[in-house]
XYZ file of C-alpha atoms in Angstrom:
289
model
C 119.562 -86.287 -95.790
C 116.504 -87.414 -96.713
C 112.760 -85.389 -96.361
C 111.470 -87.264 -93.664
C 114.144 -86.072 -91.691
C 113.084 -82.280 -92.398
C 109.529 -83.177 -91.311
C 110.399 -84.765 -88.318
C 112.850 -81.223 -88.004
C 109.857 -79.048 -88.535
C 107.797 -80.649 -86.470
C 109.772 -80.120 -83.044
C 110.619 -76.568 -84.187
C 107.032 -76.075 -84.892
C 106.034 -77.775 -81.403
C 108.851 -76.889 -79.396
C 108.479 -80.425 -77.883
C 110.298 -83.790 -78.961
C 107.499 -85.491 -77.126
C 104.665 -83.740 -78.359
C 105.952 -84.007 -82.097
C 107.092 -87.700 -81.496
C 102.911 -88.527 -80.975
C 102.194 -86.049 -83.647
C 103.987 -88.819 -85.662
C 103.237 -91.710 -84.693
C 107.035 -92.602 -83.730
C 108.629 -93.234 -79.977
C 110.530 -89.974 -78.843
C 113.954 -92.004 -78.629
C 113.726 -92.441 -82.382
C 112.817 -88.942 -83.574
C 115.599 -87.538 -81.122
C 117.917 -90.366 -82.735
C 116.743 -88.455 -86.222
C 117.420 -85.251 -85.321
C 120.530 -86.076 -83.827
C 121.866 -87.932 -87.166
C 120.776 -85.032 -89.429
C 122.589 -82.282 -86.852
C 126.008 -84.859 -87.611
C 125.166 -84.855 -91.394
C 125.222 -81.446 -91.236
C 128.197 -80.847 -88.672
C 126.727 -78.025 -86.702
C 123.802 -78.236 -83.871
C 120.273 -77.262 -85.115
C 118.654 -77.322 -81.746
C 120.354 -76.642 -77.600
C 118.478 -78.951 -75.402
C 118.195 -78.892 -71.744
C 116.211 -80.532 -69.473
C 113.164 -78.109 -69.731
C 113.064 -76.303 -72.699
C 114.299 -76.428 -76.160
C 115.902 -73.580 -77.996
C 116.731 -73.362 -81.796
C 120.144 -72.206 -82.836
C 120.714 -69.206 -85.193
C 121.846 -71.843 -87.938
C 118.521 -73.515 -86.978
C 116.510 -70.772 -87.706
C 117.422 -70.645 -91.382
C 117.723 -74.619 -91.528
C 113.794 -75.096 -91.127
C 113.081 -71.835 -93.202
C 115.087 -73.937 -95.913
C 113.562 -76.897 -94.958
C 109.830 -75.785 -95.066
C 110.577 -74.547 -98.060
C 111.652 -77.432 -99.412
C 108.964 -79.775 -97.675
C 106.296 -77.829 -99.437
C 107.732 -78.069 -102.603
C 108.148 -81.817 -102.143
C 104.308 -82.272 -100.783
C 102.997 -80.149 -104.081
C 105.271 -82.294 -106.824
C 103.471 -85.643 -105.013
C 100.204 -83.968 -105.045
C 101.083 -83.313 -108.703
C 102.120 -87.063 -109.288
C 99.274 -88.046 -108.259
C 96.899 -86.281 -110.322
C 98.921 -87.981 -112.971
C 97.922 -91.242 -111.567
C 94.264 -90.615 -111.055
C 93.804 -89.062 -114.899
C 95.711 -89.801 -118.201
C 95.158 -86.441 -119.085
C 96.751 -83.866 -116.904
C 94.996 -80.756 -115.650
C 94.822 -77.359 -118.355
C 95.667 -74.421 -116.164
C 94.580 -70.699 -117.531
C 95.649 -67.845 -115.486
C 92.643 -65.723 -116.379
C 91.074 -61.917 -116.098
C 88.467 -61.205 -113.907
C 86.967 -59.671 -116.478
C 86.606 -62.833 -118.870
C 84.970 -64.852 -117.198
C 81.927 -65.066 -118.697
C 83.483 -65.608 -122.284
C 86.028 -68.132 -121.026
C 83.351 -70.159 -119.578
C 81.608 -70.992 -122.770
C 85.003 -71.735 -124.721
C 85.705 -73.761 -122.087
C 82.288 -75.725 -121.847
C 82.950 -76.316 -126.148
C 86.193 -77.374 -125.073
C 84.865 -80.476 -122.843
C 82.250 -81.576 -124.928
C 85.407 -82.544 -127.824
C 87.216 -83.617 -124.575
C 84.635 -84.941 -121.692
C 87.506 -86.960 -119.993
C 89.265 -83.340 -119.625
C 89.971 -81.435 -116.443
C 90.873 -77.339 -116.249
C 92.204 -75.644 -112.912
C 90.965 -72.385 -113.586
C 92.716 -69.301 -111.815
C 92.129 -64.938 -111.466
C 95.694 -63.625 -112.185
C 95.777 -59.806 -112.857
C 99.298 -58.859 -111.839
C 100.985 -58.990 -115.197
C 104.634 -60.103 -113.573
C 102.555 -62.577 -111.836
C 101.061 -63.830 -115.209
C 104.736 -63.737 -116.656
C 106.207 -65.810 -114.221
C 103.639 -68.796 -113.965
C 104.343 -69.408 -117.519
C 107.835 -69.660 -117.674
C 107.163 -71.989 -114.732
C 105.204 -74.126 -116.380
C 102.891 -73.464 -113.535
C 99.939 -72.793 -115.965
C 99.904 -73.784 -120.178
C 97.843 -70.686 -120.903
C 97.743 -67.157 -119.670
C 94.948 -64.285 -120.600
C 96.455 -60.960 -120.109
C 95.614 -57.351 -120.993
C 98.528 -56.339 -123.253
C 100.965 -58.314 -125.315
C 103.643 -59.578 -122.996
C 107.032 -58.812 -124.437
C 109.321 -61.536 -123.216
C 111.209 -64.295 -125.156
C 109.941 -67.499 -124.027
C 106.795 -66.151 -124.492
C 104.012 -66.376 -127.220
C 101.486 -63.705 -126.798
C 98.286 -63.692 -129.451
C 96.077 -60.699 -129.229
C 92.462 -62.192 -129.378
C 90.237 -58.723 -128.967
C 90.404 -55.237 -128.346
C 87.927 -53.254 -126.130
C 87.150 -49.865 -124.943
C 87.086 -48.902 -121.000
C 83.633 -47.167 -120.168
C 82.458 -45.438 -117.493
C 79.660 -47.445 -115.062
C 77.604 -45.126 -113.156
C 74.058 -45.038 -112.152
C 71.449 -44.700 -114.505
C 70.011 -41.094 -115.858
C 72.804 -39.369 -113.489
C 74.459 -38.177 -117.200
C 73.083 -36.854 -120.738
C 76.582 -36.922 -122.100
C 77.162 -38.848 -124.954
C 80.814 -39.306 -124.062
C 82.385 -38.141 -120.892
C 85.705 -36.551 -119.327
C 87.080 -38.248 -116.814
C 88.672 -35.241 -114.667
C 87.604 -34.264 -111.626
C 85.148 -36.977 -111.398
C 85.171 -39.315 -107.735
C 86.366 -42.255 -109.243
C 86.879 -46.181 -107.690
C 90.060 -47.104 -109.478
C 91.754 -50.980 -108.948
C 94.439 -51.242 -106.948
C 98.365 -50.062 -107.989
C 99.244 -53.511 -108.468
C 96.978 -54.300 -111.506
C 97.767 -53.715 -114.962
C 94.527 -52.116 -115.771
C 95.377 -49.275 -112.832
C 98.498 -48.490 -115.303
C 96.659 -47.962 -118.122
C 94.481 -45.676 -116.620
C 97.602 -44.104 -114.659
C 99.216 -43.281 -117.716
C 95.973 -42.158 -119.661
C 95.307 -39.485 -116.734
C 99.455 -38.522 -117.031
C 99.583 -38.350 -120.549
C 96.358 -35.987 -120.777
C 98.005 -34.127 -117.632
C 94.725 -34.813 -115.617
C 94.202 -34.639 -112.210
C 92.786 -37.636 -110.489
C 90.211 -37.542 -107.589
C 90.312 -41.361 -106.022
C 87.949 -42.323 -103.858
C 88.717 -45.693 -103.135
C 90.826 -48.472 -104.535
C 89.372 -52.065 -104.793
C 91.059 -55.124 -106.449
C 88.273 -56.846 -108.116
C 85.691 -54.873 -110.585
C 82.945 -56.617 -108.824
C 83.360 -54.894 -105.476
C 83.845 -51.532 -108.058
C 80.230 -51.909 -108.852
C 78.849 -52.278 -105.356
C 80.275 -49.003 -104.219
C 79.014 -47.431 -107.489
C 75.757 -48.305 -107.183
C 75.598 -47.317 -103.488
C 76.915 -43.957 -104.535
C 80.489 -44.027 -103.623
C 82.101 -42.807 -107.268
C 82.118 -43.969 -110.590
C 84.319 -47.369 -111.970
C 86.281 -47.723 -115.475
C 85.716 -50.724 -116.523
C 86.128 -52.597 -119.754
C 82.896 -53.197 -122.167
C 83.100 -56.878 -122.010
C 83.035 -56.896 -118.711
C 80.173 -55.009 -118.622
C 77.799 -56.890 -121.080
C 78.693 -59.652 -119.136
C 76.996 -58.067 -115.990
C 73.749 -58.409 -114.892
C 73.654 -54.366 -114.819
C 70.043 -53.398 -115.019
C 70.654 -51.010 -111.775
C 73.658 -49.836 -113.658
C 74.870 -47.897 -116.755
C 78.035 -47.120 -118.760
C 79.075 -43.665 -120.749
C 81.815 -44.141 -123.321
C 84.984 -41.844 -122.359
C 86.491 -38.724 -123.659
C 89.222 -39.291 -124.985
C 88.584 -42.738 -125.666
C 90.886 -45.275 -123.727
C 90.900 -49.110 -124.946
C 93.026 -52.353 -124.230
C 94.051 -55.476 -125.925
C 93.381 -59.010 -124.615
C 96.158 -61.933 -125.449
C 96.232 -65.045 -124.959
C 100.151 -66.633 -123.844
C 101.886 -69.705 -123.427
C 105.521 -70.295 -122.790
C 106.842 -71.596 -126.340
C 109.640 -74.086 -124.814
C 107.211 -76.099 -123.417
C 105.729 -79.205 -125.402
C 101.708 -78.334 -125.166
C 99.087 -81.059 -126.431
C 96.911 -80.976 -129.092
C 94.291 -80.564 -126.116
C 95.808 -77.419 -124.774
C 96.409 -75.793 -128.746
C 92.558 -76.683 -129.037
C 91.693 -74.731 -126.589
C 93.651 -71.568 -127.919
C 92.372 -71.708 -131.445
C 89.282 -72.165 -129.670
C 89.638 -68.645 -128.139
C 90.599 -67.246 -131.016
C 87.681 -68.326 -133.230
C 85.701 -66.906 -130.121
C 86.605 -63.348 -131.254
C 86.984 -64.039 -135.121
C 83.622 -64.476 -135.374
C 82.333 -61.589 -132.883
């Protein structure tokens, strides 16, 4: 069995026409049917029932080209892969990283390239921590930003800062020097996000009642609705003096409520010098601040 034969599979499935896929690609319909034919013999049972004007996938077929996409994809990405390889001696750095580092991340990142202009980084927002987890043990990124210390054995997890959440609202609407967070309309991130937990079990463990407005998955979109009057947004204080937030202000929370940012990589894998640069480059980021 070889992949060509699960494109040429896919193809008429995804068609539902040997003659439509055969000019699709670029071969004569006797030879993709001869295809088909040979891989439904490899496989001793019929993928697709034929008849003279329509074609109908079998059960068997159904979860043949579910197997078979799946594996087509995976093939296409490891040969987009190899061929980044080809086009650059160095390989891509990928960091999963916070929404809310961005602005920090950048500038380590710009010191980075000038010690390495010949470098490339595939930069990508990753706030569901199992997420974040699992594209390290994949070795589908080298480094990983999260927002606690990941407990997991293949994993090394170096805490780089800590930070308080704070409350944005609109200027002069409070006096308070520090602020409750009961009772107040609130635009809280979405259940999936780590930072959502943090503030679910901050509202649990003080037995508070909370009064969600709305639910949002970026802090960006948070401070729209705030500023147009919707609620109020926790967010974290780097975040915010990374902002451009004259129309906006922040009051510091009562009880205080604060998070750790790590940097991770998977410790099996062999990382370059490059990639270790670029983590003690983070860290003397925040040694220094």
């Amino acid at each position: 069995m070889k992949i060509i034969q699960l494109e040429y599979f896919i193809k008429v499935v995804e068609l539902n026409s040997f003659t439509k896929a055969a000019q699709v690609l670029h071969i004569s319909q006797p030879s993709l049917t001869a295809a088909i034919k040979k891989l439904e013999n490899e496989l001793d049972y019929p993928l697709l029932n034929r008849t003279t004007k329509e074609i109908k996938i079998t059960e068997k077929g159904i979860l043949f080209y579910q197997y078979a996409a799946e594996l087509v994809s995976h093939y296409q990405q490891t040969a987009e892969k190899m061929y980044d390889l080809k086009r650059s001696a160095e390989p891509k750095i990928k960091l999963s990283i916070l929404e809310s580092t961005a602005q920090w991340i950048s500038s380590v990142t710009q010191q980075h390239h000038r010690e390495y202009p010949d470098q490339s980084y595939q930069i990508t927002e990753m706030m569901d921590h199992s997420q974040i987890i699992q594209r390290l043990i994949s070795y589908d990124d080298q480094l990983a930003l999260s927002n606690e210390a990941i407990h997991h054995a293949d994993i090394e997890s170096i805490q780089l800062y800590e930070e308080d959440y704070l409350l944005l609202v609109p200027p002069e609407e409070f006096e308070d020097d520090a602020i409750s967070l009961q009772g107040l309309p609130l635009i809280l991130p979405n259940k999936q996000y780590q930072v959502r937990k943090h503030l679910d079990d901050y509202f649990t463990r003080l037995n508070y009642r909370m009064n969600i407005v709305m639910e949002v998955d970026r802090f960006e979109a948070a401070t729209y609705f705030v500023r147009n009057g919707m609620g109020y947004a926790v967010i974290p204080r780097v975040y915010y003096q990374s902002l451009n937030a004259d129309y906006l202000s922040v009051i510091p929370i009562s009880p205080s409520l604060s998070r750790s940012i790590y940097i991770n990589y998977a410790k099996k894998r062999k990382h370059s010098e490059r990639v270790l640069s670029l983590v003690r480059l983070c860290q003397n980021y925040w040694a220094i601040r």
